Amino acid sequence: MTTADLTTLDQAGLEAALQKAGDTVKALKAKKVSKEEVQPAVDHLLAVKAEVKRRAEQAQKDGTAPKEFDRAALDALLAQRFFVAPSFQIYGGIAGLYDYGPPACALQNNILAAWRHHFVLEEDMLEVECTNLTPESVLKTSGHVDRFADYMVKDVKTGDIFRADHLVKQVLKQRLDDDQKLKSGLKVKVAKGKPQPVQLDKEVRDEYDMILETLDNYVGEDLTNLLKRLEIRAPETGNELSEPVLFNLMFETQIGPTGQFRGFLRPETAQGHFLNFKKLLEFNNDKMPFASASVGKSFRNEISPRQGLLRVREFTMAEIEHYVDPTKKDHPRFGEVRNVVVPLYSASAQAEAAGPTKLSIGEAVDKGIINNQTLGYFVARIYLFLLRIGIDPARLRMRQHMANEMAHYATDCWDAEIQSSYGWIECVGCADRSAYDLTAHSKRTGERLTVQERLAEPIVTNALELDILQPNFGKTLKKNAKVVETYLNGFKNEDEEWNEKELTKLDEEIKAKGSVTVTAADGNQYELNSTLISITRKTKKVSVRNYVPNVIEPSFGIGRILYQLLEHSYYVRQDDEQRAVFKFRPGIAPNKALVVPISQSDRETFEPHIKQVVSALRRAGVANKVDNSGASIGRRYARNDELGTPFAVTVDFQTLKDGTVTLRERDSTKQIRESISTVVGLLKELVEESTTWEAVAKMYPEFVAQEV
Amino acid sequence: MTTADLTTLDQAGLEAALQKAGDTVKALKAKKVSKEEVQPAVDHLLAVKAEVKRRAEQAQKDGTAPKEFDRAALDALLAQRFFVAPSFQIYGGIAGLYDYGPPACALQNNILAAWRHHFVLEEDMLEVECTNLTPESVLKTSGHVDRFADYMVKDVKTGDIFRADHLVKQVLKQRLDDDQKLKSGLKVKVAKGKPQPVQLDKEVRDEYDMILETLDNYVGEDLTNLLKRLEIRAPETGNELSEPVLFNLMFETQIGPTGQFRGFLRPETAQGHFLNFKKLLEFNNDKMPFASASVGKSFRNEISPRQGLLRVREFTMAEIEHYVDPTKKDHPRFGEVRNVVVPLYSASAQAEAAGPTKLSIGEAVDKGIINNQTLGYFVARIYLFLLRIGIDPARLRMRQHMANEMAHYATDCWDAEIQSSYGWIECVGCADRSAYDLTAHSKRTGERLTVQERLAEPIVTNALELDILQPNFGKTLKKNAKVVETYLNGFKNEDEEWNEKELTKLDEEIKAKGSVTVTAADGNQYELNSTLISITRKTKKVSVRNYVPNVIEPSFGIGRILYQLLEHSYYVRQDDEQRAVFKFRPGIAPNKALVVPISQSDRETFEPHIKQVVSALRRAGVANKVDNSGASIGRRYARNDELGTPFAVTVDFQTLKDGTVTLRERDSTKQIRESISTVVGLLKELVEESTTWEAVAKMYPEFVAQEV
C-alpha cells in the first residue's frame, strides 16, 4: 500500500495498517537489517501515524469523535469504591504496592475459584503450597541470582535512580513532543538550568521512532552506547548519568538470626514445585504425565514501577507445572480442544508483520506452528479460561515469543496478551521450560529428579563400555587413581550411558599407539594403556528407562488479569454519564445480589420479607448484601452498578400483599416479578451460570409498573 | 489433698491432680510470693509427677500400658504421604520452613473455605488483602520495630546463637536427667572437654523445677542474672555465652533500588486493616459496628524453631478486626450464642489453679468473667468454628491471658488453646486491642481515624475554652507565636476537647498573679496574660460525636490449627496396627471420595462405569480421585484411609449386571449398595454435611457379600 492510499481506508482498515506498519519495523529491526533497508518501513509507519492523527483532530472538530475510554474516570471509581488503594496511603504510600479492598478481594477469590475449577479439579492436578522465603542456593541454581535483573542508571550527583529503558523512552518521547510543539510555533517552557528543546531533523526523528519501537533489543554495551549517543541526562536535574548496571529484582533478606542464610522472596512459585518433584511423582503413584499447581505471592523489586496494577512489586501468581515425557508430548485430552479456534500470533507471522491469525488448535499443532500437543492443549485451555471469566475475545490473543525475547530456560513460549489502555499486555505465559530446571537442581544437589519407566519389553542394547582393570589400576596410579577414575566417568552422560564417540577415539588411540595421555582435573597428565582400562562392546538387556521430564508451564499473573478484566467490564450508561457500571459475569462478580426494601419509611414492615429473602439466598449459596440505607432506590441501584452486582431483589408494597418480589438485571435494567422462592431459584441458576438472563427474560413477563 | 492420697486416685483423677499441682505453682510464682511460701506446692507437684511415673512404669511391666500416641509414626506418615515436607529438602532444608503437599494444601483450602463461610459470609465482614511488604514507619508506630523480639545469647567463641529461654530449658532438663541417672547408678557419657554431670541437692532440683514452670517471667536483668547464676554455657562447646540481647523477629529487606525504604515482612496482617480503616468505614456506608477480615501470610524470624509445624517462620493467618463503639460493646447477635457452653479458663481461675470451668457464654459475660458481649460473642464463635472443623472438644479450652502475659496493646485476651502431644498450644487469639492501633497511627500520620456519630438529640455542653487573642498575641510574640500556640493546643485531648483541670489552673494563676510563665517546646519561657489569651466557660450545642473505635481481634494461626487437627484426627485401626487413618469430617477432608474398579484385570470393562461415576460426582461438586492401579482393593482402601478420604465408591462385577455400586465409609468400613445416582446423591449430602453416615446406614441395608 502506498502512503497516498491511506486516506481511502475506513477506520478499521487504518487501524490494521497502523498495527502492520509498526510490526514491520519491529520485524526488520529484529532481523538486524541495515538502516537503509528499514528506512522505507519507518517512513510508511510515520505516514500512517500522521493520518491517524489527522483524522482524530478532524473528528474532534466535527464533534464526531467516538467517546474514548477514560482511564482517569475508571481509576477514580476504583479508588472511590475501594476496589484498590495504594498500600500505606496514610503514610504516603510506596510505588508498586497496592491493597485490595472488599470488591477486588472478592473478585480475585472468584477468579481463583474459577481457576482451580478449570485447571486443578478438571485436570486432577496436585496443588502445593511452598514458601515465599527461598535460600540463595536454590535461586543461584535456577539462574535468578545471576540473571533476574533490569538495567538502571544513577544521577551522578543526586543518586536518583532510573530504569534505563524506561528513561530512554521518556526522554525521547519528550524530545519528539517538544520538536512538534516548536514546529507548530508553540513555546515550550523549560525550567531554569535545563537544556533548551531543539527542533529535530527528519533523520533524527526517524531514528528516535525506530529506537522506541525496538528498545528491548538494547542490552549491555549496546545500551551503554545508546545512552551516550543520545546524550541522555537525568530529566529533573540535567546531571550526567552513571553507565547502566544490572539491578537484581529480588528482595533480599536474612533467614535466622546469625545471617548465615542469605535468602530472597521468590520471584515465581515454580522453583518450589521443582524441588518437590520426586515427592509429587511418588504421590501420583509414579504415573506420568501429571501436573502440579500453586497459587501464591511472588515479589519483584521493580526499579521504578508505574502502570498501576500492571507493574507491581508484590503479586498473586497461579502457576502450573506439567511434567511430560520429552519423547511423548502428545496430550490424552487433546481431542477435546482440537477444534477450539484461537487468535494466534506466531513468531514467523511477527517476523513478517502479518498480524494474528484465527486458527484451530488442531491445525496449529498439525502445521507445527505450536510445537506439540501438550503446549497446544494448554494454549487452548488458557484461552478458554480467560473467556470464561469475562475477558473480551476481541482484545485477547496468544502471541509466540520470538527467539530473541525467550526466557533463558524456555524452548518455546506463548503469551496470552490482553489489550487495554496500556496496550497489549502479557497476562499469562505458557512456556516449554524443557528439562532445564530439573536438570540444574539435580546437578547441583546430586538428587536424581528423573522418572523410571518400566519398559513393556526389555530393550537389548549393544554399546561400548569402559572398564577399569583392578587391581592393576589402583596399584599403578596409587593416590591418583580417584582423580583419573573421575576423569573417565566424565565420558558418561546424565543417564549413565557411555559416550560412544569418545570411547571409540580412546580405544583407537590405545590400539594405535599402545597408550593414551590424558589430563585429569588436578591438571596432571596420566598415561593409560590396555593393562589399566578395557573398552569393549557389550550386549545388555535394559528393562527400565530413566529420563528427566520436560516441563510445560502455564503461569498466570492474577493481578494483571484482574485489572484487564476491570477495563473490559467497565462502561458508562449511554443515557446517564454519571452512571458507571461493571458488567462482570454473574459467576465472577464480587457480590451476586443486592437486596433492598423499596423505601426506608416503612422499614419495620419490610424487615421480615428482607430477612426471608436473605436467608433463602444464603441457603442457596448466593452471596448478597442488604442496602436499607436512606438513599433513593435509584441511587442504591447505581451504587451496586459501580460494584458490578449483577442482580437486585426488591421488596416493595406489593410484596406485603402477595409475597412477590422483583428481580432486576444490571445491564438491561429490566425486571421480572415472581414469588421469593422462584426468584431465589432463578438466582441460583443465574449465578452458577446454568442459565442466562436472556433465557429468564424470555420465560417470565417483564415487570414495568414499579414506581419509586 | 495430701501426697499420701495420690495412690488411691484413679487415672483421670491423677491427671487432674497433676494439672492442678502445676497450675498452683505457676499461680504462686505469678503472684511473686517468697520461695518459702511456694515450696510446699513444688513438693506436692514433684510427688504427683513421681506417682505418674511409677504407674506408667508399672503398667509397662504389666503390659497394661495404654497405646500411647506415637508422634514419630504420625510424622513419618505425614512425610510419606506428602502432607508436608521441609522446604528445599534436597538443598538440606532450613528450620521453620515447610511446604504443603496436595493433602495438606487441600485440607488448608477446606479449612479456609469453612472459615470464610463461618465468619466472613455469615457476618458480612469486609475482606481485604494487604501487602506482605511493609515499610518501617508503619511497624515503628505499631510497636513491632521496638518490641517484637525474643532474647538470644551467643557462644562467645563460635558465634552460635541460641534462644535464651529455650536454652535454659534444655540445659536444666539435661541436668535433671543426668542427676536422676547418676542417682540410679547409671553412667552418663560426656564428650571430652565437657563438664562432668553432678548429682543435685534436693533444693537445687526444686529450684530447677520451679524455674522451668515459670520461665516466661524472666526478662531483662532477671534473665541475665538467671543465666549467670545457673552458669549456663553453650551446650556443644562448653564455651561462655554473651549476655542475652533482644533479637527482632521481623525479616528485614529494602524496597526499591536505592535502599531508601527500609521494610519488613509483616509479622501479622492486622496493620493493613487499620491503615485502611477510613476506606472500610466509608465502604460500609459509615455504619458501625462492622468487621474487616484477611487471609494471608505472616513472617517471624524465629531464633531456632523446633516443634515442627507449630513454630514456623512463615505461616498463614486469618484475622478479623471488629470495630466497635467503646461505649456500646453489646453485640446485636449475642442472643444466638448466649447458651453456648464453653470450657473457660479465666485469669482468676488460673491464679487459684482451679482449672477450666464449663460455662455458658451468657453467664460468663453476665458475671464479668468475659469483659463484654462482643468479646464473648467471638469467644463463642471461635469455639464453634473449631468444633465444626473437627477439633476434639475434650482437648479444647478458651484461656484468658493473665495480666503479665498480655500483649502491649491488649486490654483483655482469650486464647483458644488446643491440646496435642506438644501440650496446650495457643491456636487462636481473641484480644480486645482497645483503641491502641488506630490512635497510634492517627497520631503519627495526622489522619483522623475516627467515627462520626450523628447524635439523635444534640448535646448541650458547658465547658472551659481557651481563645488566643489576636492580633495582640501575634504582635507580642512575633516569630514565637506558633510555638506558643502549639504549646497551648497541648491542653486539648484527642477529641479536640480542652482539659478542664489544666485550663482552670492556668486561669487561676493569671487571675492571681496577672500572668503565667510557660515553657514551650523550644525550651524558652514565655509570659502569658489576659491580653494574650482568654479562658471562659462556653455553652455549645454538639450534634456530632467523634470517637476512635475499639477493636476486637480474633486472630487464627491456620497452620497450628491444621497440625492440631491432624493429631486429633489420626488413629490406628485396632485390628490392624499397620493401618493408620485420619478421621477428617467429610466437609474438611482433602478428598471426598475414592473411585475404584474392584480389579485391574478387566480394566476396559469397568472403565465406562468409572467414567459415569466420576462425571456424576464432578457435576455434584464432590471432589474425587480414581485409583485404578494394580494394588489390591484392600491396599487401595488403606492408602486412602491414610489420606483421610471418607468414602469410596467401588465398581465391581455386579455393577456390570445391574448398574449398582458400593459406597464404603472410612471409619466403620461398612458398605451399602445402591444405584450410581442414589450413591452420588447421598455423597453430595454427606459431603455438605446435611446428613451423616449413621443416618444413611439406618436407611439403606448393609452390603456384606463383596469379596476381593
Tab-separated table of N, CA and C in Angstrom, chain A residues 359-419:
chain	number	residue	atom	x	y	z
A	359	LEU	N	-7.039	-19.602	14.179
A	359	LEU	CA	-6.705	-20.934	13.716
A	359	LEU	C	-7.191	-21.928	14.761
A	360	SER	N	-7.624	-23.102	14.298
A	360	SER	CA	-7.966	-24.121	15.292
A	360	SER	C	-6.665	-24.668	15.866
A	361	ILE	N	-6.720	-25.034	17.151
A	361	ILE	CA	-5.520	-25.543	17.817
A	361	ILE	C	-5.001	-26.790	17.111
A	362	GLY	N	-5.940	-27.618	16.657
A	362	GLY	CA	-5.545	-28.821	15.930
A	362	GLY	C	-4.686	-28.477	14.725
A	363	GLU	N	-5.159	-27.526	13.939
A	363	GLU	CA	-4.423	-27.116	12.744
A	363	GLU	C	-3.054	-26.538	13.120
A	364	ALA	N	-3.044	-25.707	14.175
A	364	ALA	CA	-1.793	-25.060	14.581
A	364	ALA	C	-0.737	-26.093	14.970
A	365	VAL	N	-1.160	-27.160	15.669
A	365	VAL	CA	-0.201	-28.192	16.056
A	365	VAL	C	0.182	-29.036	14.836
A	366	ASP	N	-0.824	-29.380	14.016
A	366	ASP	CA	-0.530	-30.183	12.815
A	366	ASP	C	0.496	-29.488	11.927
A	367	LYS	N	0.361	-28.163	11.790
A	367	LYS	CA	1.272	-27.413	10.927
A	367	LYS	C	2.607	-27.075	11.580
A	368	GLY	N	2.744	-27.427	12.868
A	368	GLY	CA	3.996	-27.147	13.557
A	368	GLY	C	4.143	-25.704	14.030
A	369	ILE	N	3.044	-24.932	13.963
A	369	ILE	CA	3.108	-23.552	14.474
A	369	ILE	C	3.256	-23.588	15.988
A	370	ILE	N	2.467	-24.461	16.608
A	370	ILE	CA	2.683	-24.761	18.029
A	370	ILE	C	3.425	-26.080	18.087
A	371	ASN	N	4.475	-26.109	18.924
A	371	ASN	CA	5.442	-27.201	18.854
A	371	ASN	C	4.883	-28.596	19.093
A	372	ASN	N	3.951	-28.730	20.052
A	372	ASN	CA	3.480	-30.071	20.378
A	372	ASN	C	2.071	-30.016	20.967
A	373	GLN	N	1.434	-31.180	21.091
A	373	GLN	CA	0.052	-31.256	21.563
A	373	GLN	C	-0.125	-30.707	22.975
A	374	THR	N	0.830	-31.023	23.852
A	374	THR	CA	0.666	-30.588	25.241
A	374	THR	C	0.688	-29.067	25.329
A	375	LEU	N	1.638	-28.443	24.649
A	375	LEU	CA	1.687	-26.985	24.621
A	375	LEU	C	0.398	-26.445	23.997
A	376	GLY	N	-0.045	-27.041	22.910
A	376	GLY	CA	-1.280	-26.624	22.249
A	376	GLY	C	-2.494	-26.784	23.138
A	377	TYR	N	-2.525	-27.897	23.870
A	377	TYR	CA	-3.640	-28.139	24.778
A	377	TYR	C	-3.761	-26.998	25.785
A	378	PHE	N	-2.613	-26.600	26.366
A	378	PHE	CA	-2.665	-25.550	27.377
A	378	PHE	C	-2.940	-24.173	26.768
A	379	VAL	N	-2.412	-23.916	25.564
A	379	VAL	CA	-2.733	-22.648	24.892
A	379	VAL	C	-4.261	-22.522	24.758
A	380	ALA	N	-4.916	-23.609	24.361
A	380	ALA	CA	-6.381	-23.585	24.207
A	380	ALA	C	-7.074	-23.433	25.556
A	381	ARG	N	-6.594	-24.182	26.551
A	381	ARG	CA	-7.245	-24.146	27.869
A	381	ARG	C	-7.107	-22.764	28.516
A	382	ILE	N	-5.958	-22.122	28.337
A	382	ILE	CA	-5.749	-20.769	28.866
A	382	ILE	C	-6.732	-19.807	28.200
A	383	TYR	N	-6.827	-19.924	26.869
A	383	TYR	CA	-7.729	-19.055	26.107
A	383	TYR	C	-9.164	-19.221	26.607
A	384	LEU	N	-9.597	-20.478	26.780
A	384	LEU	CA	-10.965	-20.733	27.235
A	384	LEU	C	-11.196	-20.192	28.641
A	385	PHE	N	-10.176	-20.323	29.495
A	385	PHE	CA	-10.313	-19.804	30.856
A	385	PHE	C	-10.541	-18.294	30.857
A	386	LEU	N	-9.740	-17.579	30.051
A	386	LEU	CA	-9.849	-16.121	30.039
A	386	LEU	C	-11.220	-15.682	29.515
A	387	LEU	N	-11.735	-16.386	28.497
A	387	LEU	CA	-13.085	-16.068	28.023
A	387	LEU	C	-14.110	-16.338	29.119
A	388	ARG	N	-13.922	-17.455	29.801
A	388	ARG	CA	-14.875	-17.866	30.827
A	388	ARG	C	-15.031	-16.820	31.924
A	389	ILE	N	-13.933	-16.156	32.296
A	389	ILE	CA	-14.060	-15.166	33.378
A	389	ILE	C	-14.485	-13.799	32.846
A	390	GLY	N	-14.595	-13.641	31.520
A	390	GLY	CA	-15.178	-12.402	31.005
A	390	GLY	C	-14.246	-11.492	30.227
A	391	ILE	N	-13.035	-11.962	29.876
A	391	ILE	CA	-12.140	-11.160	29.036
A	391	ILE	C	-12.761	-11.057	27.630
A	392	ASP	N	-12.707	-9.873	27.054
A	392	ASP	CA	-13.274	-9.599	25.735
A	392	ASP	C	-12.463	-10.342	24.662
A	393	PRO	N	-13.078	-11.268	23.918
A	393	PRO	CA	-12.305	-12.039	22.928
A	393	PRO	C	-11.667	-11.155	21.857
A	394	ALA	N	-12.253	-9.975	21.592
A	394	ALA	CA	-11.687	-9.088	20.575
A	394	ALA	C	-10.379	-8.456	21.044
A	395	ARG	N	-10.110	-8.528	22.355
A	395	ARG	CA	-8.893	-7.905	22.875
A	395	ARG	C	-8.013	-8.942	23.552
A	396	LEU	N	-7.968	-10.110	22.970
A	396	LEU	CA	-7.203	-11.222	23.518
A	396	LEU	C	-6.515	-11.959	22.373
A	397	ARG	N	-5.239	-12.236	22.519
A	397	ARG	CA	-4.521	-13.025	21.510
A	397	ARG	C	-3.428	-13.848	22.179
A	398	MET	N	-3.016	-14.916	21.520
A	398	MET	CA	-1.913	-15.732	22.014
A	398	MET	C	-0.720	-15.428	21.110
A	399	ARG	N	0.331	-14.868	21.709
A	399	ARG	CA	1.487	-14.457	20.916
A	399	ARG	C	2.705	-15.308	21.274
A	400	GLN	N	3.348	-15.822	20.241
A	400	GLN	CA	4.548	-16.645	20.445
A	400	GLN	C	5.756	-15.740	20.683
A	401	HIS	N	6.636	-16.130	21.578
A	401	HIS	CA	7.869	-15.366	21.767
A	401	HIS	C	8.745	-15.516	20.530
A	402	MET	N	9.387	-14.420	20.169
A	402	MET	CA	10.394	-14.515	19.126
A	402	MET	C	11.695	-14.977	19.789
A	403	ALA	N	12.594	-15.508	18.992
A	403	ALA	CA	13.796	-16.150	19.557
A	403	ALA	C	14.545	-15.215	20.503
A	404	ASN	N	14.587	-13.920	20.173
A	404	ASN	CA	15.422	-13.004	20.969
A	404	ASN	C	14.772	-12.566	22.280
A	405	GLU	N	13.514	-12.925	22.518
A	405	GLU	CA	12.883	-12.484	23.768
A	405	GLU	C	12.578	-13.645	24.705
A	406	MET	N	12.934	-14.860	24.277
A	406	MET	CA	12.619	-16.028	25.091
A	406	MET	C	13.420	-16.008	26.387
A	407	ALA	N	12.783	-16.460	27.498
A	407	ALA	CA	13.499	-16.587	28.767
A	407	ALA	C	14.617	-17.614	28.608
A	408	HIS	N	15.620	-17.512	29.499
A	408	HIS	CA	16.810	-18.349	29.311
A	408	HIS	C	16.499	-19.843	29.355
A	409	TYR	N	15.389	-20.213	30.004
A	409	TYR	CA	15.109	-21.636	30.184
A	409	TYR	C	14.142	-22.191	29.134
A	410	ALA	N	13.538	-21.318	28.322
A	410	ALA	CA	12.412	-21.758	27.506
A	410	ALA	C	12.844	-22.211	26.117
A	411	THR	N	12.178	-23.255	25.594
A	411	THR	CA	12.430	-23.654	24.216
A	411	THR	C	11.308	-23.176	23.308
A	412	ASP	N	10.109	-22.939	23.864
A	412	ASP	CA	9.026	-22.320	23.098
A	412	ASP	C	8.114	-21.663	24.118
A	413	CYS	N	7.477	-20.568	23.734
A	413	CYS	CA	6.667	-19.849	24.709
A	413	CYS	C	5.557	-19.079	24.013
A	414	TRP	N	4.344	-19.205	24.528
A	414	TRP	CA	3.201	-18.445	24.030
A	414	TRP	C	2.621	-17.624	25.168
A	415	ASP	N	2.445	-16.326	24.941
A	415	ASP	CA	1.828	-15.470	25.957
A	415	ASP	C	0.367	-15.216	25.614
A	416	ALA	N	-0.494	-15.263	26.637
A	416	ALA	CA	-1.827	-14.694	26.448
A	416	ALA	C	-1.686	-13.198	26.674
A	417	GLU	N	-1.909	-12.408	25.605
A	417	GLU	CA	-1.819	-10.954	25.721
A	417	GLU	C	-3.226	-10.368	25.706
A	418	ILE	N	-3.463	-9.476	26.637
A	418	ILE	CA	-4.771	-8.834	26.725
A	418	ILE	C	-4.568	-7.344	26.471
A	419	GLN	N	-5.448	-6.787	25.640
A	419	GLN	CA	-5.304	-5.379	25.280
A	419	GLN	C	-6.122	-4.496	26.218
